[in-house]
Each structure stands twice: as structure tokens, then as C-alpha cells.
Coordinates of C-alpha atoms in Angstrom, one line a residue:
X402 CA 1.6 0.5 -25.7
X403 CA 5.5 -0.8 -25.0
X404 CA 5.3 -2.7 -21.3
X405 CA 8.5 -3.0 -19.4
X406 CA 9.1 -6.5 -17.7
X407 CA 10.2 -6.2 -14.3
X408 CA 6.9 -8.2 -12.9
X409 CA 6.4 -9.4 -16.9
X410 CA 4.1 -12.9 -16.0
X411 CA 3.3 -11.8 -12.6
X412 CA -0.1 -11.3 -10.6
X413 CA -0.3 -8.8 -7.5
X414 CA -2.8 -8.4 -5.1
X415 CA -3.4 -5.0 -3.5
X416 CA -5.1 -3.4 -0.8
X417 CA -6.4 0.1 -1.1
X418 CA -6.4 -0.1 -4.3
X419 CA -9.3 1.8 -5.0
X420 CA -7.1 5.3 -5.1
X421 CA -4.0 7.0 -3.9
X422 CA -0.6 5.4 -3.1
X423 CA -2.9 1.4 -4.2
X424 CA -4.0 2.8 -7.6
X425 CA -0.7 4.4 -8.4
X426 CA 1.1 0.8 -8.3
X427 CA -1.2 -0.4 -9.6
X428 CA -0.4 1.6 -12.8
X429 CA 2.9 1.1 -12.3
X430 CA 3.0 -2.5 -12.2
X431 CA 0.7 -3.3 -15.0
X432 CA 3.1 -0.9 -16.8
X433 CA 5.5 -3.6 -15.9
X434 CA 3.5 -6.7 -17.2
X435 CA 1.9 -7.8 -13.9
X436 CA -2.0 -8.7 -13.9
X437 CA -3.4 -6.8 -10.6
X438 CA -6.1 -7.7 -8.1
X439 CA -7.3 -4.6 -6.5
X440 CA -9.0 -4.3 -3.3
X441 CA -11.2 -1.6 -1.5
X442 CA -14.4 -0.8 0.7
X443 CA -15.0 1.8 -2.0
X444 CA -16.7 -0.1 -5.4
X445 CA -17.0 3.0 -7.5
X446 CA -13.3 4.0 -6.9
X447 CA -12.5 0.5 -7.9
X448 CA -14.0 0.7 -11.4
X449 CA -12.4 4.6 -11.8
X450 CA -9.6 3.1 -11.4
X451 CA -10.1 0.2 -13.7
X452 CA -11.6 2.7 -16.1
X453 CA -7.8 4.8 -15.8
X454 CA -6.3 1.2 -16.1
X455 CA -7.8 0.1 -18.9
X456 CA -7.4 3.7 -20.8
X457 CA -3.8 4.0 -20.2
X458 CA -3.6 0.5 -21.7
X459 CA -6.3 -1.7 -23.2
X460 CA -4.6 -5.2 -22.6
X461 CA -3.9 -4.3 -18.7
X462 CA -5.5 -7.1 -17.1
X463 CA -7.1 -6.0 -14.1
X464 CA -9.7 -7.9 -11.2
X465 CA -11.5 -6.3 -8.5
X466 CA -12.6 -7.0 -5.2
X467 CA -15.1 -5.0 -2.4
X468 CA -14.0 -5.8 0.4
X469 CA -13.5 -4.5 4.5
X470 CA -10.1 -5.7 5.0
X471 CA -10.8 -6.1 8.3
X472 CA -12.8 -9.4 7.6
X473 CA -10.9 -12.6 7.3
X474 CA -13.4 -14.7 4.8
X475 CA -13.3 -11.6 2.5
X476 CA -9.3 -11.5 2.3
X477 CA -9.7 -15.1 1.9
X478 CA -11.9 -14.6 -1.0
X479 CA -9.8 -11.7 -2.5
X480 CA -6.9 -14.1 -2.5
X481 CA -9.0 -17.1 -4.0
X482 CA -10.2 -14.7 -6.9
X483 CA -6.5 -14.1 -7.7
X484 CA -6.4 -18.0 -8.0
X485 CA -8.6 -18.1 -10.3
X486 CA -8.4 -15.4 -12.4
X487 CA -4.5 -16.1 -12.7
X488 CA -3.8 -19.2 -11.6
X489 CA -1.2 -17.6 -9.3
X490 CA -0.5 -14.6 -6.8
X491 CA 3.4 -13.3 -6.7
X492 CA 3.3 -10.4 -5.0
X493 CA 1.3 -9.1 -2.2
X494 CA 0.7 -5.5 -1.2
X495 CA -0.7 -4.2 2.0
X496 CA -1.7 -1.0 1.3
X497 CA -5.3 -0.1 2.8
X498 CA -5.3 2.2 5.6
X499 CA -7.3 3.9 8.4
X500 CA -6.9 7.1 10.1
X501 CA -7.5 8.7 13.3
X502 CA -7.1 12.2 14.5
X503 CA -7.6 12.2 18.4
X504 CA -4.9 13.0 20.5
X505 CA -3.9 10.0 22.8
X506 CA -5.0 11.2 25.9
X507 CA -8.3 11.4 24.4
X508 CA -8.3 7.8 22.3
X509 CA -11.3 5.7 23.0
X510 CA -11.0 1.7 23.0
X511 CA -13.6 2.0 20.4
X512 CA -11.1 4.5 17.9
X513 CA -8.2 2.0 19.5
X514 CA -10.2 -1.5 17.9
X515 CA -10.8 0.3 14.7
X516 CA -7.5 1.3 14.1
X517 CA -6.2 -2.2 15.0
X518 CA -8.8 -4.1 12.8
X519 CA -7.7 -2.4 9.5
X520 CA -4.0 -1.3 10.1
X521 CA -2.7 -4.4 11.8
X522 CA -5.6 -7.2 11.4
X523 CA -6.2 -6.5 7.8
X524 CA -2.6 -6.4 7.3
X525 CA -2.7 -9.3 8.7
X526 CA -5.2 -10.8 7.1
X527 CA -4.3 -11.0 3.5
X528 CA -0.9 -11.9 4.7
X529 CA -2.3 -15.1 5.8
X530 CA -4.9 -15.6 3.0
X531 CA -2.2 -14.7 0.6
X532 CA 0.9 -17.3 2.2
X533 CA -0.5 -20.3 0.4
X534 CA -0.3 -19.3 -3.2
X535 CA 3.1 -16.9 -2.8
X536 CA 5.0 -20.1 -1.2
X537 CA 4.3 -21.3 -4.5
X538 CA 5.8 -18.8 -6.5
X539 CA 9.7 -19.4 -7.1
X540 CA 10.1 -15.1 -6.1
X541 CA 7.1 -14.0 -4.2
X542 CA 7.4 -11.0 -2.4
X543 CA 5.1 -9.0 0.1
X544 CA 5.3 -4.9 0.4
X545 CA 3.3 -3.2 3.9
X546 CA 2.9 0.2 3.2
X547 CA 3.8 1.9 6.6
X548 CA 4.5 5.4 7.4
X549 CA 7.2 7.8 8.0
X550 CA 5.7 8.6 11.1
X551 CA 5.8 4.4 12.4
X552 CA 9.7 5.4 13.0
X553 CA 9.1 9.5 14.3
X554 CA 7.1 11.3 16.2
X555 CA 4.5 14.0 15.9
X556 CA 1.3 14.7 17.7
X557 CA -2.0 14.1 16.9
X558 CA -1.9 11.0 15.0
X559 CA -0.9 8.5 17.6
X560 CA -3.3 5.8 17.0
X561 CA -2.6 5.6 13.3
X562 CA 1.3 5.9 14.1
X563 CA 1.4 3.2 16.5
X564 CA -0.5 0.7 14.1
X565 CA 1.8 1.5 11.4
X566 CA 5.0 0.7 14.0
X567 CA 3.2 -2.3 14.7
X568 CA 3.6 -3.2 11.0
X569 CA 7.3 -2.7 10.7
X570 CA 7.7 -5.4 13.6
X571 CA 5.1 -7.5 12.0
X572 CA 7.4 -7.3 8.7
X573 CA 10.6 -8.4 10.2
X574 CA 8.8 -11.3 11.9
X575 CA 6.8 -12.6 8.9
X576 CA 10.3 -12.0 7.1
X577 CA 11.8 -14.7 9.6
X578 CA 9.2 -16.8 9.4
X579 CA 8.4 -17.4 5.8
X580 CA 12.4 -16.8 4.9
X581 CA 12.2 -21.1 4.5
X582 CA 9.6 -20.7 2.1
X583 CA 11.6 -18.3 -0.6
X584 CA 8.9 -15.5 0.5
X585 CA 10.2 -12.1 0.7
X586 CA 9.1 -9.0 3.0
X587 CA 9.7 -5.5 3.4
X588 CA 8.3 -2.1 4.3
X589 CA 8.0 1.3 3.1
X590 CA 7.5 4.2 4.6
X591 CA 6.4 7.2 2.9
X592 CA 6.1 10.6 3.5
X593 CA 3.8 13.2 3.0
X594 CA 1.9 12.2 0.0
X595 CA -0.3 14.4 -2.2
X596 CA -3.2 11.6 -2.6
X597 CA -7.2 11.8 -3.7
X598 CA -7.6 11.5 0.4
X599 CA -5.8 15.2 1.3
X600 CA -7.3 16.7 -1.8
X601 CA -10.8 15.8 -0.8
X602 CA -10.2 16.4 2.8
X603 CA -9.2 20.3 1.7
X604 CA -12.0 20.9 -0.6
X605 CA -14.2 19.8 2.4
X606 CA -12.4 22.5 4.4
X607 CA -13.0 25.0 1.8
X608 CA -9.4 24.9 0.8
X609 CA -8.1 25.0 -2.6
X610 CA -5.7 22.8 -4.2
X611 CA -3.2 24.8 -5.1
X612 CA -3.0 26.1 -1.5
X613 CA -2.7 22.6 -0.8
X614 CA 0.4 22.0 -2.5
X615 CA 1.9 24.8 -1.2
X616 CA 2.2 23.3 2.4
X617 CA 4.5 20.5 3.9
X618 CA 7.6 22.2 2.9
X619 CA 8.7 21.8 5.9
X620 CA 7.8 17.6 6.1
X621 CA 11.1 16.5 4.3
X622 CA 14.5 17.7 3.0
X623 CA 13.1 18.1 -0.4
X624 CA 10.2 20.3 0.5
X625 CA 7.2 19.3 -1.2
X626 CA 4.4 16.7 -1.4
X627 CA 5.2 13.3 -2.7
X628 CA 3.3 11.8 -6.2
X629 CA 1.7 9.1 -5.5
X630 CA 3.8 7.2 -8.2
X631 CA 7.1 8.1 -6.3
X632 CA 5.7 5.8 -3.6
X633 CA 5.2 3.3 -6.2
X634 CA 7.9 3.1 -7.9
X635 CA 10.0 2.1 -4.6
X636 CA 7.3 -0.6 -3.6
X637 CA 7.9 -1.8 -7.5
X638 CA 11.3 -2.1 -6.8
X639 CA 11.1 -4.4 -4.0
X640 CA 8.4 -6.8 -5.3
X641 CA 10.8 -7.4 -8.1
X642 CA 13.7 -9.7 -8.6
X643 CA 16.0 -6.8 -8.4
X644 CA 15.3 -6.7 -5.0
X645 CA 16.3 -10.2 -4.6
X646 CA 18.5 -10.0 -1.5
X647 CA 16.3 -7.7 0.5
X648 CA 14.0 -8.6 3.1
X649 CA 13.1 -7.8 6.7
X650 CA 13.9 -4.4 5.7
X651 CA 12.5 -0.9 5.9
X652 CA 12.7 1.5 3.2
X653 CA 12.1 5.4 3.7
X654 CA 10.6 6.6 0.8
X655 CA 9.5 10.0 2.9
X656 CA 12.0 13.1 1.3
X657 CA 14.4 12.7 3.9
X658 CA 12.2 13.6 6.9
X659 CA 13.5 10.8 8.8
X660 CA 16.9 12.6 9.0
X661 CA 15.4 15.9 10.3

């Protein structure tokens, strides 16, 4: 199939890659040329999605890693497999994500240290096992998957909004700090988004799908879920060179909630 070239020669690493919002850009950026590492806790959602990689086009070239990305020496080795199946890693994404329903009065330091240890430390992480190879890359770029929620408020997700904030800051900062190096980084921020995680979570609840899409019209400006792919196509657009003269910055990719 025809490939477009906006990451043409380019090799991304990705976090929670193993479904949703991850395997979306995936798809989209092997549409664009770019060889993908994909990580996740989940092995057999890994090989679906390589299976749906590899279907949609046979010459995607496509590694996988299972991995908690709260452990250190596994985003290490996640970033050394990119190494050498490549020879190179251009673009990071920090995608993988935990969530937490207890209302913050009720939070545990237990739930606390869990959220931390994926949201922030994982982010974290692969940030630092990834730095060596993208400061070699002449226009490497990093993309933390936040949440609309990081910069509004709403009840009942506290933990996992406050680790998400906690990214934003830790975006500008890394932006500041690896600025010298040519590195790029930015955040996006999307809003409801109709993923493989809220379309399980209904069936468990006995709900169907199509009742499912019926609700969050009242979560944005536009009324509806997100696809997964309009998440991706925004985090495409800032690991490419069109998005040259952007860092530090985050982008709202959430329908226009933020404005409500």
C-alpha cells in the first residue's frame, strides 16, 4: 500500500501500545513510514495489534516489548531493543496509563504509589532510557499523552488527574532541559475517547455498545466520543518536522471541553 512520509525513515517507541489511543498511532505512524516499538503489560494485545499492523500493511515493520513501565531496567531494555532492531529511536511516546476511581478523601497511599509508579515514574522512565538515542537524532521529539482533565476538574478521578497534571509540568521542564540537545517535547491532552478500555469496561456492566456511544455528549463542544485515531493524528503531528517550532507546549485535542 502507498505510505505517506511525514516520519518516512523514522523509529518510535510507544507506551501502551498494546490498544487504544498507543495502537491507534501506531497505525498511524507506520502509515507514515516510521518503524514502531510497542510497549505493554498486556502480551496478547501486543501481537493483536501486530497482527492489525501487519494486515493493514505487510512491510510495516513493527517490534514488541512486555513490559511494567513502572520498572526502570525494563524501559531500559525497551529502549535498547529499539537500538538494535533500528539502529536508532526518533520519537518517543508516553502513552501507558493507570486509573483510579476513589474519591480523594478516600485515596489510600497504596492507590497514591500506584498511580505515581505508572503515570509519572513510567513516564519518567522511558524518558530517561529513551534521552540517549533521541539526542542523537538530528529531529527527535517526545509526545506525553495527558488528559483533558490534568488542566479541569471533575470528581472522582483525582488520583489519575493529578498524575496526569504532574506530566504537563514534567513536559515543560524536560522541554528546558533537553532544548540544548535539539530534543523536542510536548503534551496532549485528550478528551473523552471511545477506546477497547470503555468498551470492555461497559460490557462488564452489562451495557451495550451502542448505548455506550450514545453518552458524553455533554464532555465537549462537539458532543461525541473521540476515535482513537483523532488522538493520533495530533500526537503525529507534533513528532514530525512540521511541528518543528513547537515545544514545551500543550495541545488540547479534547472537543473543546476545555472551553466549557
Amino acid at each position: 500500500m502507498q505510505q505517506g512520509t511525514r516520519l518516512q525513515g523514522k523509529v518510535a517507541l510507544i507506551t501502551g501500545g498494546g490498544g487504544g489511543i498507543g495502537a491507534a498511532t501506531a497505525r498511524v505512524f507506520c502509515d507514515e513510514g516510521a518503524a514502531v516499538v510497542l510497549v505493554d503489560a498486556n502480551a496478547e494485545a501486543l501481537a493483536r495489534v501486530t497482527d492489525e499492523l501487519l494486515q493493514h500493511d505487510s512491510s510495516a515493520k513493527v517490534k514488541t516489548f512486555v513490559a511494567d513501565v513502572s520498572n526502570a531496567d525494563e524501559a531500559a531494555a525497551a529502549a535498547e531493543l529499539a537500538a538494535r532492531s533500528f539502529d536508532r529511536l526518533d520519537v518517543l511516546v508516553n502513552n501507558a496509563a493507570m486509573r483510579n476511581y476513589s474519591p480523594l478523601a478516600e485515596a489510600t497511599p497504596a492507590e497514591w504509589q500506584s498511580m505515581v509508579s505508572v503515570n509519572l515514574i513510567g513516564t519518567s522512565n522511558y524518558c530517561k532510557a529513551a534521552l540517549p538515542l533521541l539526542r542523537k537524532s538530528a529531529c527527535a521529539s517526545i509526545v506525553n499523552v495527558s488528559s483533558c482533565y490534568a488542566v479541569t476538574g471533575r470528581k472522582g478521578m483525582g488520583l489519575y488527574d493529578a498524575t496526569k497534571a504532574g506530566m504537563l509540568a514534567m513536559t515543560r521542564t524536560l522541554a528546558f532541559e533537553e532544548a540544548a540537545h535539539g530534543l523536542r517535547v510536548n503534551a496532549v491532552c485528550p478528551g473523552s475517547t471511545l477506546t477497547d478500555f470503555h468498551v470492555n469496561r461497559a460490557r462488564a456492566a452489562g451495557k451495550s455498545v451502542d448505548a455506550l456511544k450514545t453518552q458524553r455528549q455533554d464532555t465537549s463542544l462537539i458532543g461525541r466520543w473521540a476515535a482513537p485515531e483523532e488522538i493520533a493524528w495530533p500526537i503525529l503531528w507534533l513528532a514530525s518536522d512540521e511541528a518543528s517550532f513547537i515545544t514545551g507546549t500543550t495541545l488540547m485535542v479534547d472537543g473543546g471541553l476545555s472551553t466549557m
